[in-house]
Amino acid sequence: GALIARSRNVSVQNGRFTESRRGVVIDRSQDIRITGSQFLGLTSDGVLIALSKRIAVTDNVCRDFVTRPLTHPDCIQGWS
């Protein structure tokens, strides 16, 4: 996947994230856009947003997650 950390004004458009634990992790960032991307065959989250603000996640597809014991797939998960 991809890690966006301590960043501003980043855009991911039409990405394809496959066979990873997570697709995109956004950490302590702001003004981020994830648009038109596909998250396929992941084992955890498509987009994980932590301690960030003004994040837009639109028009994406999450499917065919492959779960493992003690994991749960979220297309988008946010926490602070």
XYZ file of N, CA, C and O in Angstrom:
320
model
N 0.820 -1.191 0.000
C 0.000 0.000 0.000
C 0.865 1.256 0.000
O 2.031 1.225 -0.357
N 0.235 2.334 0.438
C 0.904 3.633 0.465
C 0.739 4.267 1.837
O -0.296 4.115 2.477
N 1.760 4.989 2.268
C 1.727 5.722 3.524
C 1.846 7.210 3.224
O 2.796 7.642 2.563
N 0.868 7.973 3.710
C 0.918 9.431 3.620
C 1.019 9.924 5.057
O 0.058 9.827 5.815
N 2.183 10.412 5.450
C 2.407 10.792 6.844
C 2.927 12.221 6.942
O 3.803 12.621 6.168
N 2.332 12.960 7.893
C 2.743 14.345 8.136
C 2.825 15.136 6.836
O 3.824 15.807 6.557
N 1.769 15.031 6.041
C 1.760 15.643 4.711
C 0.564 16.564 4.532
O -0.413 16.486 5.277
N 0.629 17.399 3.515
C -0.453 18.320 3.153
C -0.647 18.294 1.645
O 0.306 18.122 0.885
N -1.909 18.482 1.255
C -2.249 18.655 -0.165
C -1.761 17.507 -1.051
O -1.094 17.730 -2.059
N -2.107 16.284 -0.666
C -1.763 15.107 -1.455
C -3.042 14.553 -2.067
O -4.082 14.497 -1.419
N -2.953 14.135 -3.327
C -4.096 13.544 -4.011
C -3.693 12.216 -4.643
O -2.646 12.135 -5.299
N -4.514 11.190 -4.418
C -4.338 9.895 -5.079
C -5.576 9.688 -5.936
O -6.690 9.624 -5.412
N -5.393 9.604 -7.249
C -6.514 9.432 -8.160
C -6.324 8.175 -8.991
O -5.230 7.929 -9.528
N -7.391 7.399 -9.088
C -7.415 6.202 -9.932
C -6.310 5.207 -9.597
O -5.752 4.571 -10.483
N -6.008 5.081 -8.302
C -5.016 4.104 -7.867
C -5.607 2.702 -7.813
O -6.820 2.512 -7.811
N -4.756 1.729 -7.765
C -5.185 0.326 -7.638
C -4.280 -0.323 -6.595
O -3.065 -0.419 -6.797
N -4.878 -0.748 -5.486
C -4.141 -1.331 -4.372
C -4.613 -2.765 -4.196
O -5.794 -3.013 -3.964
N -3.707 -3.726 -4.326
C -4.080 -5.137 -4.276
C -3.136 -5.933 -3.381
O -1.967 -5.591 -3.208
N -3.700 -7.001 -2.806
C -2.942 -8.019 -2.084
C -1.954 -7.442 -1.074
O -0.792 -7.834 -1.011
N -2.427 -6.511 -0.286
C -1.627 -5.888 0.763
C -2.437 -5.939 2.049
O -3.616 -6.309 2.028
N -1.850 -5.556 3.148
C -2.630 -5.493 4.385
C -3.598 -4.311 4.312
O -4.785 -4.456 4.513
N -3.082 -3.121 4.032
C -3.903 -1.920 3.898
C -3.584 -1.252 2.569
O -2.467 -1.353 2.072
N -4.566 -0.525 2.048
C -4.338 0.182 0.794
C -3.584 1.477 1.005
O -2.451 1.629 0.562
N -4.205 2.434 1.707
C -3.588 3.733 1.982
C -3.734 4.032 3.471
O -4.831 3.953 4.017
N -2.631 4.396 4.105
C -2.649 4.842 5.492
C -2.326 6.332 5.491
O -1.311 6.755 4.926
N -3.219 7.113 6.106
C -3.033 8.558 6.205
C -2.827 8.876 7.674
O -3.705 8.619 8.498
N -1.670 9.432 8.011
C -1.314 9.662 9.409
C -0.869 11.108 9.612
O 0.039 11.583 8.917
N -1.514 11.804 10.548
C -1.169 13.179 10.921
C -0.991 14.074 9.692
O 0.006 14.785 9.559
N -1.979 14.032 8.806
C -1.928 14.796 7.565
C -3.195 15.619 7.397
O -4.161 15.441 8.140
N -3.190 16.511 6.416
C -4.390 17.309 6.166
C -4.514 17.642 4.689
O -3.528 17.637 3.948
N -5.763 17.891 4.290
C -6.093 18.233 2.904
C -5.641 17.137 1.931
O -4.899 17.377 0.984
N -6.122 15.918 2.192
C -5.782 14.741 1.389
C -7.026 14.281 0.653
O -8.127 14.273 1.212
N -6.873 13.859 -0.615
C -7.986 13.338 -1.416
C -7.613 11.962 -1.981
O -6.551 11.816 -2.589
N -8.502 10.989 -1.771
C -8.362 9.652 -2.358
C -9.615 9.465 -3.220
O -10.723 9.374 -2.686
N -9.456 9.431 -4.535
C -10.599 9.443 -5.442
C -10.449 8.417 -6.562
O -9.371 8.289 -7.147
N -11.533 7.715 -6.846
C -11.581 6.813 -7.997
C -10.625 5.643 -7.931
O -10.238 5.101 -8.960
N -10.257 5.221 -6.740
C -9.284 4.140 -6.592
C -9.965 2.815 -6.278
O -11.129 2.774 -5.881
N -9.216 1.735 -6.454
C -9.707 0.392 -6.179
C -8.845 -0.241 -5.092
O -7.621 -0.146 -5.133
N -9.519 -0.880 -4.141
C -8.858 -1.577 -3.047
C -9.337 -3.024 -3.099
O -10.469 -3.325 -2.744
N -8.473 -3.922 -3.562
C -8.884 -5.288 -3.885
C -8.004 -6.317 -3.187
O -6.778 -6.216 -3.203
N -8.630 -7.316 -2.583
C -7.886 -8.430 -2.000
C -7.020 -8.060 -0.809
O -6.039 -8.743 -0.529
N -7.372 -7.003 -0.094
C -6.598 -6.595 1.077
C -6.991 -7.445 2.285
O -8.046 -8.060 2.302
N -6.145 -7.434 3.328
C -6.464 -8.223 4.510
C -6.943 -7.373 5.682
O -7.325 -7.914 6.713
N -6.921 -6.057 5.558
C -7.400 -5.206 6.646
C -8.196 -4.039 6.060
O -9.274 -4.250 5.544
N -7.672 -2.820 6.098
C -8.430 -1.641 5.693
C -8.045 -1.137 4.306
O -6.874 -1.167 3.927
N -9.030 -0.618 3.592
C -8.746 0.033 2.321
C -8.038 1.354 2.561
O -6.938 1.590 2.070
N -8.674 2.230 3.350
C -8.092 3.524 3.715
C -8.180 3.656 5.236
O -9.266 3.588 5.796
N -7.049 3.838 5.877
C -6.986 4.051 7.322
C -6.550 5.490 7.556
O -5.490 5.904 7.097
N -7.387 6.249 8.267
C -7.123 7.664 8.527
C -6.908 7.838 10.021
O -7.796 7.542 10.817
N -5.733 8.337 10.412
C -5.414 8.510 11.826
C -4.909 9.929 12.086
O -4.024 10.417 11.376
N -5.503 10.587 13.092
C -5.030 11.886 13.561
C -4.881 12.897 12.431
O -3.901 13.635 12.368
N -5.834 12.927 11.520
C -5.760 13.784 10.338
C -7.024 14.617 10.195
O -8.032 14.337 10.838
N -6.987 15.628 9.328
C -8.169 16.451 9.120
C -8.294 16.875 7.659
O -7.319 16.903 6.929
N -9.543 17.174 7.296
C -9.909 17.543 5.925
C -9.443 16.479 4.921
O -8.692 16.756 4.000
N -9.960 15.270 5.127
C -9.660 14.137 4.260
C -10.910 13.813 3.444
O -11.992 13.674 4.008
N -10.775 13.683 2.131
C -11.896 13.310 1.267
C -11.588 11.960 0.621
O -10.556 11.791 -0.021
N -12.490 11.004 0.831
C -12.360 9.674 0.232
C -13.649 9.452 -0.553
O -14.699 9.205 0.034
N -13.585 9.562 -1.887
C -14.800 9.540 -2.706
C -14.651 8.648 -3.932
O -13.562 8.515 -4.496
N -15.780 8.058 -4.317
C -15.873 7.284 -5.564
C -14.827 6.184 -5.684
O -14.222 5.983 -6.736
N -14.607 5.459 -4.596
C -13.654 4.354 -4.573
C -14.395 3.018 -4.501
O -15.571 2.977 -4.164
N -13.692 1.934 -4.787
C -14.253 0.589 -4.721
C -13.411 -0.247 -3.766
O -12.182 -0.275 -3.882
N -14.080 -0.920 -2.839
C -13.421 -1.872 -1.933
C -14.133 -3.212 -2.091
O -15.348 -3.278 -1.921
N -13.377 -4.270 -2.390
C -14.022 -5.578 -2.531
C -12.996 -6.708 -2.429
O -11.797 -6.498 -2.505
N -13.549 -7.898 -2.268
C -12.758 -9.136 -2.245
C -11.676 -9.143 -1.163
O -10.585 -9.656 -1.369
N -11.990 -8.579 0.010
C -11.032 -8.608 1.111
C -10.814 -10.048 1.548
O -11.724 -10.865 1.523
N -9.607 -10.358 1.959
C -9.233 -11.694 2.424
C -8.920 -11.580 3.910
O -7.832 -11.156 4.287
N -9.897 -11.928 4.735
C -9.707 -11.733 6.173
C -8.906 -12.872 6.792
O -8.916 -14.001 6.318
N -8.229 -12.527 7.857
C -7.476 -13.485 8.655
C -8.075 -13.481 10.055
O -8.772 -12.538 10.416
N -7.774 -14.484 10.881
C -8.297 -14.462 12.248
C -7.927 -13.162 12.964
O -6.824 -12.641 12.792
N -8.842 -12.639 13.737
C -8.682 -11.426 14.533
C -8.560 -10.149 13.700
O -8.099 -9.123 14.195
N -8.913 -10.182 12.434
C -8.950 -8.966 11.618
C -10.367 -8.760 11.116
O -11.161 -9.695 11.037
N -10.677 -7.540 10.794
C -11.967 -7.229 10.187
C -11.731 -6.183 9.101
O -11.031 -5.208 9.313
N -12.274 -6.404 7.934
C -12.028 -5.471 6.838
C -12.939 -4.238 6.928
O -14.116 -4.350 7.143
N -12.339 -3.071 6.803
C -13.080 -1.823 6.685
C -12.650 -1.178 5.380
O -11.456 -1.085 5.108
N -13.591 -0.727 4.615
C -13.219 0.024 3.420
C -12.517 1.312 3.859
O -11.437 1.623 3.411
N -13.161 2.028 4.781
C -12.584 3.268 5.308
C -12.690 3.231 6.831
O -13.757 2.994 7.369
N -11.576 3.481 7.500
C -11.595 3.542 8.962
C -10.875 4.807 9.395
O -9.793 5.120 8.891
N -11.493 5.551 10.315
C -10.869 6.763 10.816
C -10.880 6.792 12.333
O -11.808 6.316 12.961
N -9.827 7.328 12.926
C -9.757 7.478 14.372
C -8.811 8.622 14.721
O -8.007 9.049 13.899
N -8.944 9.102 15.924
C -8.031 10.145 16.393
C -7.777 9.973 17.882
O -8.378 9.164 18.524
